[in-house]
CSV table of C-alpha atoms in Angstrom, one decimal:
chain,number,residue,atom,x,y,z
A,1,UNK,CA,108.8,88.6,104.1
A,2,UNK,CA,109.7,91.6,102.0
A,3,UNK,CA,111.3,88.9,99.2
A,4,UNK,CA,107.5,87.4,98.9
A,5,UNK,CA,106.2,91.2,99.0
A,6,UNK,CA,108.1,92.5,96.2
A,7,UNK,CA,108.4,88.9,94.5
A,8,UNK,CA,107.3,90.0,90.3
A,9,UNK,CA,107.3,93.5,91.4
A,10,UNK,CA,109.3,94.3,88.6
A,11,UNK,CA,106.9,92.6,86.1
A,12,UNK,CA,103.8,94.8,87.5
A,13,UNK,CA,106.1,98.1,87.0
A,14,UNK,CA,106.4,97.1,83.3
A,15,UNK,CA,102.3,96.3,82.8
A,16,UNK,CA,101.3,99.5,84.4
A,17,UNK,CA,104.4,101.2,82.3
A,18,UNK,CA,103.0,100.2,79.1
A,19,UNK,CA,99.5,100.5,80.1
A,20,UNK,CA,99.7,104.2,80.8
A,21,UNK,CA,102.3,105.3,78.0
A,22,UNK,CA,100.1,105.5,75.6
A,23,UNK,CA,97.8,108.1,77.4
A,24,UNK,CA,100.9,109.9,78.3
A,25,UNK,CA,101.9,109.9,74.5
A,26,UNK,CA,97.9,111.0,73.5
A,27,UNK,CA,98.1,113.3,76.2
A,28,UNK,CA,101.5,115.3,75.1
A,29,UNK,CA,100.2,115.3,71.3
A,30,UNK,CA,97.4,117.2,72.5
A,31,UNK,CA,99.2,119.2,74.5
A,32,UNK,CA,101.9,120.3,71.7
A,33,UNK,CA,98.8,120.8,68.7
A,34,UNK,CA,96.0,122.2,70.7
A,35,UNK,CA,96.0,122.7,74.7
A,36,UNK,CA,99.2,124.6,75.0
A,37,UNK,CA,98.4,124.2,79.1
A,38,UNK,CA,100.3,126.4,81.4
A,39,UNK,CA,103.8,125.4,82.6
A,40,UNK,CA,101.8,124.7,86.5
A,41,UNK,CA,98.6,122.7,84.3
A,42,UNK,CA,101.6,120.7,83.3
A,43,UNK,CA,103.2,120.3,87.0
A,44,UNK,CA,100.2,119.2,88.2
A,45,UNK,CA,99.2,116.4,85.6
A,46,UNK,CA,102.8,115.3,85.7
A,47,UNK,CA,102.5,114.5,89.4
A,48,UNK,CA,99.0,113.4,89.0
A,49,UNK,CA,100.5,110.9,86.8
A,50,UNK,CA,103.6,109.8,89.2
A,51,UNK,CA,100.8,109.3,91.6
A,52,UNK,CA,98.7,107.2,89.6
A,53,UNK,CA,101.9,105.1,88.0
A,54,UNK,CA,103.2,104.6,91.9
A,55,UNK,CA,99.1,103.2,93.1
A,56,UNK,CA,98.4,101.2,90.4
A,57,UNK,CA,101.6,99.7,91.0
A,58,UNK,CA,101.3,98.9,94.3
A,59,UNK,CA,97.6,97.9,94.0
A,60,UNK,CA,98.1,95.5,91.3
A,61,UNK,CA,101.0,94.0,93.6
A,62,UNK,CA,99.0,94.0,96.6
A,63,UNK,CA,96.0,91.7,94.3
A,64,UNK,CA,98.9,89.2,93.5
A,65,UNK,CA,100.4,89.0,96.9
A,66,UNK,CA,97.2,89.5,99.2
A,67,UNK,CA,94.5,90.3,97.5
A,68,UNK,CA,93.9,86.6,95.0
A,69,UNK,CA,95.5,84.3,97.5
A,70,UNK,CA,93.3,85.8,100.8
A,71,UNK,CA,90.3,85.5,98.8
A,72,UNK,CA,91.0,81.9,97.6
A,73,UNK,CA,91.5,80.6,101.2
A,74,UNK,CA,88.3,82.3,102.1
A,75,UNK,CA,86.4,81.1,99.4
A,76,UNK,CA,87.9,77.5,100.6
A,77,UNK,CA,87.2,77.6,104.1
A,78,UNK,CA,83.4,79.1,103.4
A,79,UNK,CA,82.9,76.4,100.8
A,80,UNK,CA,83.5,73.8,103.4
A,81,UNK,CA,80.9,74.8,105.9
A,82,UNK,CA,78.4,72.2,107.3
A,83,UNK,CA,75.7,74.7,106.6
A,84,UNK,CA,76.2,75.7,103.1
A,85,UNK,CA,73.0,77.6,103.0
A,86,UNK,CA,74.7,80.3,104.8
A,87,UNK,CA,76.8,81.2,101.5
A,88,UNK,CA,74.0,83.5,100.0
A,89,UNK,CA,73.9,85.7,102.9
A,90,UNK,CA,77.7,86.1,103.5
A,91,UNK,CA,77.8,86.8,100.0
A,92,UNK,CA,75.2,89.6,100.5
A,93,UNK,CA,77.1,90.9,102.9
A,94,UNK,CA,80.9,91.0,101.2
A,95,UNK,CA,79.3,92.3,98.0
A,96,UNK,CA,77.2,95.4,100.0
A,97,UNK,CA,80.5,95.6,101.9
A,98,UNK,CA,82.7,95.9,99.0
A,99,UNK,CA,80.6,97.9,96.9
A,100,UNK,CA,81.7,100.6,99.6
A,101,UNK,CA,85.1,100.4,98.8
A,102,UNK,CA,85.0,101.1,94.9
A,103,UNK,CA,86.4,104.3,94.4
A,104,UNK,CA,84.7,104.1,90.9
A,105,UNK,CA,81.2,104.0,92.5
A,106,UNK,CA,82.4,106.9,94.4
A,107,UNK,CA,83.3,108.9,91.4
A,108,UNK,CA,80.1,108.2,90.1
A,109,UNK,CA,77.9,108.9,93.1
A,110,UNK,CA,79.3,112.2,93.4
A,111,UNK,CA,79.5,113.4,90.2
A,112,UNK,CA,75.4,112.5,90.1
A,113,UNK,CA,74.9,114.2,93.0
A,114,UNK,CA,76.7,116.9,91.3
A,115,UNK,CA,75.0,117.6,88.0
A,116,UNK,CA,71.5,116.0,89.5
A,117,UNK,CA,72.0,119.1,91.9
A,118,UNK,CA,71.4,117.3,94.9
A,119,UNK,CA,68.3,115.7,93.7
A,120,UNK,CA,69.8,112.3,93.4
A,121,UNK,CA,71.6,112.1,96.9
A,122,UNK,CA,75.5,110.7,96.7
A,123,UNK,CA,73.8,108.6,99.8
A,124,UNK,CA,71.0,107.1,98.2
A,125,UNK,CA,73.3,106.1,95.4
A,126,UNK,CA,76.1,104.5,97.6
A,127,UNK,CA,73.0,102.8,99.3
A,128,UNK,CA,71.3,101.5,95.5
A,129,UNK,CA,74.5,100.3,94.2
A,130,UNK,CA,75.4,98.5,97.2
A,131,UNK,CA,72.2,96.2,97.4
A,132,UNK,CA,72.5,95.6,93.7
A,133,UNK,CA,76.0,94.0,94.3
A,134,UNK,CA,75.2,92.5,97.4
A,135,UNK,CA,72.3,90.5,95.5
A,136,UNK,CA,74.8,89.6,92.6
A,137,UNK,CA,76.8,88.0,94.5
A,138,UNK,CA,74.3,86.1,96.8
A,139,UNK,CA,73.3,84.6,93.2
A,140,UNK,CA,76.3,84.2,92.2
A,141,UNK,CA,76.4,81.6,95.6
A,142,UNK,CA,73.1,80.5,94.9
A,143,UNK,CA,74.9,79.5,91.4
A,144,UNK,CA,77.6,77.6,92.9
A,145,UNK,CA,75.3,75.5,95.6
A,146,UNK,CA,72.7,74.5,93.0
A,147,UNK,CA,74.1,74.6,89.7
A,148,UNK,CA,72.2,76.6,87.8
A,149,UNK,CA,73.7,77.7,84.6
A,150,UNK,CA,74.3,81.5,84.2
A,151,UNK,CA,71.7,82.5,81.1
A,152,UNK,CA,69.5,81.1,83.7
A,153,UNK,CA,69.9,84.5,85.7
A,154,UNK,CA,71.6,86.5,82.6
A,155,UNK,CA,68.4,86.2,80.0
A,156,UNK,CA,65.4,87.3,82.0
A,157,UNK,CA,67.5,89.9,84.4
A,158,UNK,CA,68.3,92.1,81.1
A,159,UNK,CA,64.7,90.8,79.4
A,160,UNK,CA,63.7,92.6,83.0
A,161,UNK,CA,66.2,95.6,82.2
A,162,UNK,CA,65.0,96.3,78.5
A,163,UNK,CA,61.4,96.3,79.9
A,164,UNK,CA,61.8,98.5,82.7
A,165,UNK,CA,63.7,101.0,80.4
A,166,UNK,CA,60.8,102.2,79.4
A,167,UNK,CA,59.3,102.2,82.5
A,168,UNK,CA,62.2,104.9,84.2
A,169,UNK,CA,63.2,108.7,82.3
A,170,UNK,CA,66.1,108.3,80.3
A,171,UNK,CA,68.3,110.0,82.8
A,172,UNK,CA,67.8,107.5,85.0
A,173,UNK,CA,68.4,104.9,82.5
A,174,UNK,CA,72.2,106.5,81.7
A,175,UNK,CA,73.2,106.3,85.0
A,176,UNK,CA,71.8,103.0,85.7
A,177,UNK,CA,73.8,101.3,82.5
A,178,UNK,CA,77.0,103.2,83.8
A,179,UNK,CA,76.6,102.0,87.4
A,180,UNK,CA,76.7,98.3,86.3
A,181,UNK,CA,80.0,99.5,84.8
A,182,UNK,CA,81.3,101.0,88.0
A,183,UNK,CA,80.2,98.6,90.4
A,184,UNK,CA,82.3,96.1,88.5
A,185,UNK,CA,85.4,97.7,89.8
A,186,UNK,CA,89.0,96.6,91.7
A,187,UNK,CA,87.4,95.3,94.4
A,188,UNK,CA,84.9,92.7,93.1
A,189,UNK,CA,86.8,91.5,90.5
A,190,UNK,CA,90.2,90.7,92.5
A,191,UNK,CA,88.3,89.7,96.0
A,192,UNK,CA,85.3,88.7,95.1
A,193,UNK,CA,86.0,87.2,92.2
A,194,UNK,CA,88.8,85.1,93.7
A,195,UNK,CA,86.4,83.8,97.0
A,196,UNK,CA,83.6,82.4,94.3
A,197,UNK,CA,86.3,80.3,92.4
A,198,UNK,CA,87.8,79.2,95.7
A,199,UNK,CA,83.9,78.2,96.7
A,200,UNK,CA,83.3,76.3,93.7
A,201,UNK,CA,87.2,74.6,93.7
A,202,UNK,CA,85.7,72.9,96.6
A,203,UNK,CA,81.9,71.9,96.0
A,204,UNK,CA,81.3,69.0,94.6
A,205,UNK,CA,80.4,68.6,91.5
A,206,UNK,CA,81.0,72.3,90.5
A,207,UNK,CA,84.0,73.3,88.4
A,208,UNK,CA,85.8,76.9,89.0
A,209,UNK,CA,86.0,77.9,85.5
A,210,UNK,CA,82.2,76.8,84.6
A,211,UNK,CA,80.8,77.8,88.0
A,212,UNK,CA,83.3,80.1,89.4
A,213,UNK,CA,83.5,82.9,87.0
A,214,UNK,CA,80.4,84.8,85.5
A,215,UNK,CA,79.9,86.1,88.7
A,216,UNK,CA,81.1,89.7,86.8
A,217,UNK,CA,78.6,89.0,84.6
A,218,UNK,CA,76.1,89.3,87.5
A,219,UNK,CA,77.7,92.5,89.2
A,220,UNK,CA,77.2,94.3,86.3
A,221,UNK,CA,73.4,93.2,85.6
A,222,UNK,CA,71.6,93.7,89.5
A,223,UNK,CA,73.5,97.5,89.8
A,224,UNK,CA,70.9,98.6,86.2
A,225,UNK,CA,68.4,96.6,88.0
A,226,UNK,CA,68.7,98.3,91.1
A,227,UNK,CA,69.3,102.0,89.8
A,228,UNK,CA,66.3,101.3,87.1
A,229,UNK,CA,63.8,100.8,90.5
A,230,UNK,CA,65.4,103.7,92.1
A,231,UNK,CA,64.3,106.0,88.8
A,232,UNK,CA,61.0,104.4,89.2
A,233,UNK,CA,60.3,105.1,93.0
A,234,UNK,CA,62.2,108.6,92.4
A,235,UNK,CA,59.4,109.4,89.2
A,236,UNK,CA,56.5,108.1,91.0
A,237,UNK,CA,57.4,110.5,94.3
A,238,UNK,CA,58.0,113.6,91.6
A,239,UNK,CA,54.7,112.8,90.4
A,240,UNK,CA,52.6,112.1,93.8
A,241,UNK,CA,54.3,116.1,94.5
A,242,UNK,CA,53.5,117.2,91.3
A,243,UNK,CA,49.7,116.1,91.9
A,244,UNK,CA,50.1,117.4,95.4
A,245,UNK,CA,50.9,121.2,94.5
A,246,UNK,CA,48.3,121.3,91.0
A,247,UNK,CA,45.4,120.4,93.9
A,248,UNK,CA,46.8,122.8,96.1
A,249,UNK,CA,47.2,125.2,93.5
């Protein structure tokens, strides 16, 4: 058991290795021409960065191992239902579900609650993002089962997004573009990702790499979508108040 665990272990230590060198590198150039941190400052980022080299490591180990081949099966054993209609809704679920778990999403929900001062509530966020996902990916089913090509949902859903644009305030419109970002995060694309090509390895008809992937492309669309109503609802309730306390007044 613990062969199969740590099986190319040693391979993933090397990736994430290389991957965060050359921060490490930009980071102690910095440090020697301009920051000139504290000896403690320095403590601190160097354990931050032990921590980061030690869970990236065991997360991308945990996708090979667990995460890919789990989400394979179940994309296998969903594909073969008798009722294949009932696809779109589990895929609601599993992308509101995994949405979550993103600890990018959570970043970004907090720092908006932050800086929005409470006006835009980490809650209502979590909540936004997490229907937006949970629609991607019921598409992204609804993609597999009929065989719809992907501009067919791709196209109008950013014709929809430049559109409403102009529709929302522009902060709205920055955190909606970054939340399709976000939402695209460790959890979609190594779960997720994995149960729609398992899904379309057994449909017939459909091939994984045509009707598998692009399901990424999807997450990343419905989150601007989602955020992009949100700014509209949130303007039109700052306006009904706004109309409220001028009558009053």
């Amino acid at each position: 058991m613990n062969i199969i665990i740590f099986e190319g272990f040693g391979d993933v230590l090397l990736e994430v290795a290389m991957a965060l060198l050359p921060l490490l590198i930009f980071f102690l150039v910095f440090q020697f021409v301009f920051l000139k941190l504290e000896k403690e400052k320095l403590l601190n980022i160097a354990k931050g960065m032990i921590m980061s080299f030690c869970g990236l490591a065991l997360f991308l180990q945990g996708v090979h191992v667990g995460f890919f081949p789990a989400g394979e099966v179940m994309g296998e054993k969903l594909g073969e239902l008798s009722s294949t209609w009932l696809l779109i809704p589990i895929g609601f679920v599993l992308g509101f579900v995994a949405t979550f778990a993103e600890p990018a999403v959570r970043i970004l929900n907090e720092q908006v609650e932050k800086v929005s001062g409470g006006y835009i509530s980490e809650k209502v966020m979590l909540y936004t993002l997490s229907i937006g996902v949970g629609i991607s990916i019921a598409l992204s089913m609804l993609r597999i089962l009929i065989g719809f090509p992907l501009w067919y949902f791709i196209i109008p859903g950013y014709a929809i997004v430049i559109l409403m644009t102009f529709l929302s305030s522009n902060r709205f419109t920055s955190i909606a573009f970054d939340s399709g970002g976000v939402a695209t995060g460790p959890m979609t694309v190594t779960f997720i990702l994995a149960i729609a090509v398992g899904v379309a390895s057994v449909t017939d008809g459909r091939d994984p790499l045509m009707d598998g992937f692009g399901m990424i492309a999807l997450v990343a669309l419905t989150p601007i979508l989602s955020v992009l109503i949100l700014g509209i609802m949130y303007e039109k309730k700052g306006g009904k108040k706004e109309h409220v306390s001028q009558s009053e007044t």
